[in-house]
mmCIF file with all atom_site columns, C-alpha atoms in Angstrom:
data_model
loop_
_atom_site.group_PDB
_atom_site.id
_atom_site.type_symbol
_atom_site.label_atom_id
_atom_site.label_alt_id
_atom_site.label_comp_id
_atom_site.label_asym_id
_atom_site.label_entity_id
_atom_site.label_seq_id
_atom_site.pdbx_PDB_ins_code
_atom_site.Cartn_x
_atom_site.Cartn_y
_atom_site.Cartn_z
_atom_site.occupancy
_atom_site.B_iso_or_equiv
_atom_site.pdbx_formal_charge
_atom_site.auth_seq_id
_atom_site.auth_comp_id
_atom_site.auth_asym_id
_atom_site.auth_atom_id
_atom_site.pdbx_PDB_model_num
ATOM 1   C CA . UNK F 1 1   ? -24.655 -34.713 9.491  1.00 93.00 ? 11  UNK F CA 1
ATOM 2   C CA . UNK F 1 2   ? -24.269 -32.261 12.237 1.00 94.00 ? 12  UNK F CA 1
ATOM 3   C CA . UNK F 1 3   ? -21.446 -30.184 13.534 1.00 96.00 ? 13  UNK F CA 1
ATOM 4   C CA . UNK F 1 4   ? -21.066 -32.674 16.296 1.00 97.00 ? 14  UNK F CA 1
ATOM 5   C CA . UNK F 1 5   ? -20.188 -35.263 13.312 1.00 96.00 ? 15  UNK F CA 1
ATOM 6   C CA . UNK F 1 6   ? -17.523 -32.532 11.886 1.00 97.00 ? 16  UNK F CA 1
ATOM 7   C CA . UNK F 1 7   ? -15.768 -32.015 15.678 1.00 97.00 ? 17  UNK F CA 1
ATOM 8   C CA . UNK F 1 8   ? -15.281 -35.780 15.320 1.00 97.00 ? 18  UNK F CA 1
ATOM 9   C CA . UNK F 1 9   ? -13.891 -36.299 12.115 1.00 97.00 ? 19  UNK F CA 1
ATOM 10  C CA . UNK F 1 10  ? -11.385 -33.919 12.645 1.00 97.00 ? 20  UNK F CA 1
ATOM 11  C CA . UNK F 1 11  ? -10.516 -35.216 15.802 1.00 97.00 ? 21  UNK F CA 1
ATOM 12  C CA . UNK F 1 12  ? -9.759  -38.498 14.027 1.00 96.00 ? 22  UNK F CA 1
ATOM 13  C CA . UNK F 1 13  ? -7.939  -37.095 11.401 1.00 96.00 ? 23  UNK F CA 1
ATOM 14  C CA . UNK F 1 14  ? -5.544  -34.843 12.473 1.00 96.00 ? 24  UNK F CA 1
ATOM 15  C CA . UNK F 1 15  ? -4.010  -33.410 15.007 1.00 96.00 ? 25  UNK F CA 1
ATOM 16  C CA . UNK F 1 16  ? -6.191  -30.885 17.495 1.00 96.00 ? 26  UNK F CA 1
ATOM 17  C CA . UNK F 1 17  ? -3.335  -29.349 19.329 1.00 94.00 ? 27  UNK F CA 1
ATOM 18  C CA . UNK F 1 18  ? -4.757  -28.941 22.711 1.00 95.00 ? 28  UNK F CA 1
ATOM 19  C CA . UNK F 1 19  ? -8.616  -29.249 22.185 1.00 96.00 ? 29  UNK F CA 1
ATOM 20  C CA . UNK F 1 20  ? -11.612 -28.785 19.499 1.00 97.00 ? 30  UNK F CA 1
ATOM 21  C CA . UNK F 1 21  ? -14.952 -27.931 20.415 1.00 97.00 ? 31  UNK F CA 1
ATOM 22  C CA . UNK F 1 22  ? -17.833 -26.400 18.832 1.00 97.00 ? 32  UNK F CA 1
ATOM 23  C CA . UNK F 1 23  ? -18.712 -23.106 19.102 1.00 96.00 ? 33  UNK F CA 1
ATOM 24  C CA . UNK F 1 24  ? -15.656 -21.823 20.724 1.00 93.00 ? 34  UNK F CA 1
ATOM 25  C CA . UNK F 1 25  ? -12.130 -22.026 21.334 1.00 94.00 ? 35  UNK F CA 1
ATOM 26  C CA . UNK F 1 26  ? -10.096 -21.994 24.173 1.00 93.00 ? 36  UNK F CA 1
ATOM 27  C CA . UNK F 1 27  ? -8.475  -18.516 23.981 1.00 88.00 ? 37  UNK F CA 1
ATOM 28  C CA . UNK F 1 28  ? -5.737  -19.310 26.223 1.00 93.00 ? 38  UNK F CA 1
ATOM 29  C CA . UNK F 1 29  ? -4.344  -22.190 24.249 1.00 95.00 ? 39  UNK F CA 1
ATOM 30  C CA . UNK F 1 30  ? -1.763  -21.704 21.790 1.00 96.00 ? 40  UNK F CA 1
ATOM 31  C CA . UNK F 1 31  ? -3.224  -24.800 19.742 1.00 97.00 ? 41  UNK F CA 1
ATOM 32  C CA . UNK F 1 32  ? -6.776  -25.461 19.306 1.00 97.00 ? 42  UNK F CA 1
ATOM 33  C CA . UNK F 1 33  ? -9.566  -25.291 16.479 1.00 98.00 ? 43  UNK F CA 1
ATOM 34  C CA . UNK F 1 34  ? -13.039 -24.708 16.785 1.00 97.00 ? 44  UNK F CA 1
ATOM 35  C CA . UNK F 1 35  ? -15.778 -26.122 14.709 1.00 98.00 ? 45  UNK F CA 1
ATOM 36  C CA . UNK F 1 36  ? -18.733 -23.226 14.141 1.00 97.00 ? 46  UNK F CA 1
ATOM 37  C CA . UNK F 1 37  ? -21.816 -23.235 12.113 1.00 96.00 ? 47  UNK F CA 1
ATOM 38  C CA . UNK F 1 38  ? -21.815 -21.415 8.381  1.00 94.00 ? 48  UNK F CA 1
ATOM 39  C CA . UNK F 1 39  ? -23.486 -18.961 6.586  1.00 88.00 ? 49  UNK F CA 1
ATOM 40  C CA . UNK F 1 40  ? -26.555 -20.784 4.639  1.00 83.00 ? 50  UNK F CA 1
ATOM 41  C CA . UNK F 1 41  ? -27.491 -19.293 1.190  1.00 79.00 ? 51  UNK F CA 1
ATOM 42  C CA . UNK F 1 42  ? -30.515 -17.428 1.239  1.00 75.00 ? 52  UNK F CA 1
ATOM 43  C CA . UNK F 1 43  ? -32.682 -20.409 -0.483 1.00 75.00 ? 53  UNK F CA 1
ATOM 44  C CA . UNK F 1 44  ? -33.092 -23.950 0.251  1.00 75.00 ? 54  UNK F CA 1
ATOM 45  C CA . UNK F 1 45  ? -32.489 -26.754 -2.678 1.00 75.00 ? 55  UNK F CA 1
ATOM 46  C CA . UNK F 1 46  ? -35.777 -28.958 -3.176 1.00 79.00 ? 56  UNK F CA 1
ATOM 47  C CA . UNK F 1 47  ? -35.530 -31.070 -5.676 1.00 78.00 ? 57  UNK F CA 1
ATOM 48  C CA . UNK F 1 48  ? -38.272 -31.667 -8.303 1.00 82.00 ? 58  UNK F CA 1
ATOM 49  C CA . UNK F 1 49  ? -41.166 -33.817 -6.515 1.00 83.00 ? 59  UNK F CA 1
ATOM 50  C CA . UNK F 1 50  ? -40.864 -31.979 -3.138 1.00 79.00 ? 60  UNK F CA 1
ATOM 51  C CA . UNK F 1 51  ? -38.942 -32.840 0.553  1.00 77.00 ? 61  UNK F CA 1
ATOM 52  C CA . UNK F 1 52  ? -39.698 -36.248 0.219  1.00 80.00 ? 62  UNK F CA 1
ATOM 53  C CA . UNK F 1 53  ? -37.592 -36.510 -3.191 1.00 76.00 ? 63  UNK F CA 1
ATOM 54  C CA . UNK F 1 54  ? -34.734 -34.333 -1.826 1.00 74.00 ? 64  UNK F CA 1
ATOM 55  C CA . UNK F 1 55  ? -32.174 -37.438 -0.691 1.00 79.00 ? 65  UNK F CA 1
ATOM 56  C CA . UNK F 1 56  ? -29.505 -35.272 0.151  1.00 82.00 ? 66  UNK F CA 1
ATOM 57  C CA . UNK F 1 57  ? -28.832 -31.678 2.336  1.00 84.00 ? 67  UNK F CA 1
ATOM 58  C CA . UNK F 1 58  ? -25.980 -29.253 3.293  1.00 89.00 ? 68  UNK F CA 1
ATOM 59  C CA . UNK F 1 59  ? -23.566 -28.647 6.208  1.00 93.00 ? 69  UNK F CA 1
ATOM 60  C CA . UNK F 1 60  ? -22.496 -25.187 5.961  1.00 95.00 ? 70  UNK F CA 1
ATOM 61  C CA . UNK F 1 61  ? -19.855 -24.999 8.506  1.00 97.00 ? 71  UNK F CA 1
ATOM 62  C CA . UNK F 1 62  ? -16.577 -22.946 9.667  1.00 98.00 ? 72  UNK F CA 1
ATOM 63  C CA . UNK F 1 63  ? -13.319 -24.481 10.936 1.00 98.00 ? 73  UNK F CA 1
ATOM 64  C CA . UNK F 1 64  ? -11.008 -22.113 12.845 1.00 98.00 ? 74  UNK F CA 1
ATOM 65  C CA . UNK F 1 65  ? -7.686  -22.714 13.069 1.00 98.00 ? 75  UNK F CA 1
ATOM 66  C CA . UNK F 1 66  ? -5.662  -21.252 16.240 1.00 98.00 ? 76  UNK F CA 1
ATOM 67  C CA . UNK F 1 67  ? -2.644  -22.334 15.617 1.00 97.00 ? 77  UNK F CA 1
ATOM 68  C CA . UNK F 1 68  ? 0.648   -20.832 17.577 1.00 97.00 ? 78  UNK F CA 1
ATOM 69  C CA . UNK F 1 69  ? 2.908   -17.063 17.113 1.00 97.00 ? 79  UNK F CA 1
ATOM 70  C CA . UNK F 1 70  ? 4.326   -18.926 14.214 1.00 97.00 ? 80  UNK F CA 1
ATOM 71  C CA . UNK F 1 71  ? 2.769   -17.427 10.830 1.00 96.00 ? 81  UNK F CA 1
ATOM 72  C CA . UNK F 1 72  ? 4.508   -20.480 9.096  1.00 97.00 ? 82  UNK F CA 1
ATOM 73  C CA . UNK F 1 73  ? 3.147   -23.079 11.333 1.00 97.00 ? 83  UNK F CA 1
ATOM 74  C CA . UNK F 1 74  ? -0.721  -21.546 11.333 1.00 98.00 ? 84  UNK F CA 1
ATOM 75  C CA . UNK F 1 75  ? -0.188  -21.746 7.459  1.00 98.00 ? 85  UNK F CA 1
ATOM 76  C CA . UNK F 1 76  ? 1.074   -25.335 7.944  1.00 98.00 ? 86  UNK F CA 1
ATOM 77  C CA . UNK F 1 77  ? -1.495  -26.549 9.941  1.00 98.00 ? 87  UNK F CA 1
ATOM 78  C CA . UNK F 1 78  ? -4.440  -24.215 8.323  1.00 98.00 ? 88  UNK F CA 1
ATOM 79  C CA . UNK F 1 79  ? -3.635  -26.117 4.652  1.00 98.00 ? 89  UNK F CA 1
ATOM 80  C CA . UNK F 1 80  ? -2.976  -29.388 6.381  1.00 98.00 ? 90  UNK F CA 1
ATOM 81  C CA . UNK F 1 81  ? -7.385  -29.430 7.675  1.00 98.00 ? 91  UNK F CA 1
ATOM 82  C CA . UNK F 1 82  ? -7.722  -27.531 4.266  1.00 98.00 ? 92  UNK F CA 1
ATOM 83  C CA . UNK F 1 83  ? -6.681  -30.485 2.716  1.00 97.00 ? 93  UNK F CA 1
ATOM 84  C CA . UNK F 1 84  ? -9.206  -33.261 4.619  1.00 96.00 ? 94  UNK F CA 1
ATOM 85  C CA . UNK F 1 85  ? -11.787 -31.574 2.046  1.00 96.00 ? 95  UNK F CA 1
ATOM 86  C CA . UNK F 1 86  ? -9.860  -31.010 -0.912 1.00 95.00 ? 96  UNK F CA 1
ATOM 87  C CA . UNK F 1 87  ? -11.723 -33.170 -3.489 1.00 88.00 ? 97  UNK F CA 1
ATOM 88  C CA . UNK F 1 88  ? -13.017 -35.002 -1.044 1.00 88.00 ? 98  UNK F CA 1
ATOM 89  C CA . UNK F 1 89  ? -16.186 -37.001 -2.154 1.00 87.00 ? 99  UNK F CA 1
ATOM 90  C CA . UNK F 1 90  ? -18.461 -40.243 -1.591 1.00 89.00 ? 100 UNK F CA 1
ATOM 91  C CA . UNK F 1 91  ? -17.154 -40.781 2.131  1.00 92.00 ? 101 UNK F CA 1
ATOM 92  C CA . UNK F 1 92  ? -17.989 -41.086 5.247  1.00 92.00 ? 102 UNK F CA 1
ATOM 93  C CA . UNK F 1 93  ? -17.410 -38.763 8.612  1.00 94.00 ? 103 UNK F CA 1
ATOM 94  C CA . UNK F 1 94  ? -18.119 -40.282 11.772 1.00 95.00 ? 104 UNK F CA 1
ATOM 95  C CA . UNK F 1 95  ? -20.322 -42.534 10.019 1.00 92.00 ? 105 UNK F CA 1
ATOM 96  C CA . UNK F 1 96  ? -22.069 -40.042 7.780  1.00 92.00 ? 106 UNK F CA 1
ATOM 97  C CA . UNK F 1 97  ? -22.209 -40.155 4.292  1.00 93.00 ? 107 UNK F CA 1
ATOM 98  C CA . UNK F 1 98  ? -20.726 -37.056 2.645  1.00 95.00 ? 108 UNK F CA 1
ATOM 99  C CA . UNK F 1 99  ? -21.578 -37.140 -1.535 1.00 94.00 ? 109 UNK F CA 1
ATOM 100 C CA . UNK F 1 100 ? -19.267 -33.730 -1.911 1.00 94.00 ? 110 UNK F CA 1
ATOM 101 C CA . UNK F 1 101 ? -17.079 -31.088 0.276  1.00 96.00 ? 111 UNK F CA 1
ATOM 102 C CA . UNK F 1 102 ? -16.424 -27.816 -1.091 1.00 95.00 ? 112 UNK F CA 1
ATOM 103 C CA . UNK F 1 103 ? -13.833 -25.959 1.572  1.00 96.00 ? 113 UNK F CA 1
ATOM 104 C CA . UNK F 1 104 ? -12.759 -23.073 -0.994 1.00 94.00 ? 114 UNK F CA 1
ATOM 105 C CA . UNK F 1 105 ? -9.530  -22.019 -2.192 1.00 95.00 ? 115 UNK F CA 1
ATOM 106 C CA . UNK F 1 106 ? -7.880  -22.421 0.504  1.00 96.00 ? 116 UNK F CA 1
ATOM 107 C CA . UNK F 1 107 ? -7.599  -21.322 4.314  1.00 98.00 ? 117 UNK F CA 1
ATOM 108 C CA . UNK F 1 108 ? -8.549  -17.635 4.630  1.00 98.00 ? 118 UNK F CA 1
ATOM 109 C CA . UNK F 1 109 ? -5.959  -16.134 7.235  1.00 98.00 ? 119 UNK F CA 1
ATOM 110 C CA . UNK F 1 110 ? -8.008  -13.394 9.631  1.00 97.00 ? 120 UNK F CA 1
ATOM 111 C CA . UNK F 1 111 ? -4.681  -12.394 11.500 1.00 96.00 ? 121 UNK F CA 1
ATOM 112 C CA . UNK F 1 112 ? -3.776  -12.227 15.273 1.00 97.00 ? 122 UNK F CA 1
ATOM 113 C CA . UNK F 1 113 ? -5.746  -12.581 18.629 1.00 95.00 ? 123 UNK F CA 1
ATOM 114 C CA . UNK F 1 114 ? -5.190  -10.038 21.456 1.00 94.00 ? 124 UNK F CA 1
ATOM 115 C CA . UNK F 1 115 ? -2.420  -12.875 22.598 1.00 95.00 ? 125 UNK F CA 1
ATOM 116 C CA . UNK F 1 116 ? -0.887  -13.115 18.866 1.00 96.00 ? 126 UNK F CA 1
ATOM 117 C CA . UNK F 1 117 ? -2.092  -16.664 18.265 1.00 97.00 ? 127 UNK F CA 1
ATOM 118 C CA . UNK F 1 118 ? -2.228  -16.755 14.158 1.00 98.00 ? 128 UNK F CA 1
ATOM 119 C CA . UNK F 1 119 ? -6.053  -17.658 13.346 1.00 98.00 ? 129 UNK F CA 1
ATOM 120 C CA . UNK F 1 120 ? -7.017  -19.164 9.433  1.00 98.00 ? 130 UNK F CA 1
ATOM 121 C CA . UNK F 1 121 ? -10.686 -19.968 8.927  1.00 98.00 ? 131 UNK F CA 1
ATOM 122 C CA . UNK F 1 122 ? -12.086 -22.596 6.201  1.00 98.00 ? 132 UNK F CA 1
ATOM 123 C CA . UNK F 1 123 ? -15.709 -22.225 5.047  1.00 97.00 ? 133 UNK F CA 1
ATOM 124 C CA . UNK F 1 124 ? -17.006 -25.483 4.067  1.00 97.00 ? 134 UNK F CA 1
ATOM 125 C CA . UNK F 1 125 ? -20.513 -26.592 2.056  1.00 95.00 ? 135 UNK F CA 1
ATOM 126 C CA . UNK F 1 126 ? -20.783 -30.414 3.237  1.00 95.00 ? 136 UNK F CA 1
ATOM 127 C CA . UNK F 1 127 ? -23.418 -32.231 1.009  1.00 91.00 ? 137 UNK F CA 1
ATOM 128 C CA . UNK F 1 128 ? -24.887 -35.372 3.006  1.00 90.00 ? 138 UNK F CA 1
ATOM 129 C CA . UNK F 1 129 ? -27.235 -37.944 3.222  1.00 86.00 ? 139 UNK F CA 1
ATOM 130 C CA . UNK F 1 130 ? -30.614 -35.908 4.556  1.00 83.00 ? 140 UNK F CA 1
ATOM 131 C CA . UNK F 1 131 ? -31.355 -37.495 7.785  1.00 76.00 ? 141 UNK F CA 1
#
């Protein structure tokens, strides 16, 4: 599973205002989320055996949410993607299998850009079928 494979999914799944991409966001849209890589934890799981047992890996992964100069409709739209992961588990995105998605407690809200677009961030842990 790669980031590419996130972009995607939530591309099918919900609405992307006026663009998603990876790495970035359009700053001068009012509507727009942006798929960015995550924070790894400091060790790698291996399971018992070595590489060649470990079956599965993790997409760490952030989802930023650019949404409008409407704090309601940010919020609206931040728990709306929160919700794609909520419990989500044994599916597929874009034709990856996904065992377990943790996003968090919910959408952490980071304020305002310089234009006073509301931005909410979800962290995600994706566990996957190792390629």
């Amino acid at each position: 599973m790669t980031l590419e494979n996130l972009r995607n999914y939530l591309k099918e799944k919900t609405d992307v205002g006026e663009g998603i991409a990876l790495g970035a966001i359009d700053g001068n849209s009012e509507k727009f989320l942006g798929v960015y890589p995550g924070k790894p934890p400091d060790k790698q799981r291996v399971c018992l055996g070595g590489p060649e047992q470990t079956l599965t890996e993790e997409l760490y992964a952030t989802v930023l949410i650019h949404w409008g100069k409407s704090m309601a409709a940010a919020m609206d739209k931040a728990q709306q993607v929160w919700q794609l992961f909520y419990a989500a588990a044994s599916c597929t995105m874009d034709g990856e299998a996904v065992f377990a998605v943790e996003p968090g407690g919910g959408p952490v809200p980071v304020g305002r850009d310089d234009r006073g677009i509301f931005e909410f961030v979800i962290n995600l842990k994706i566990t996957c079928a190792k390629e």
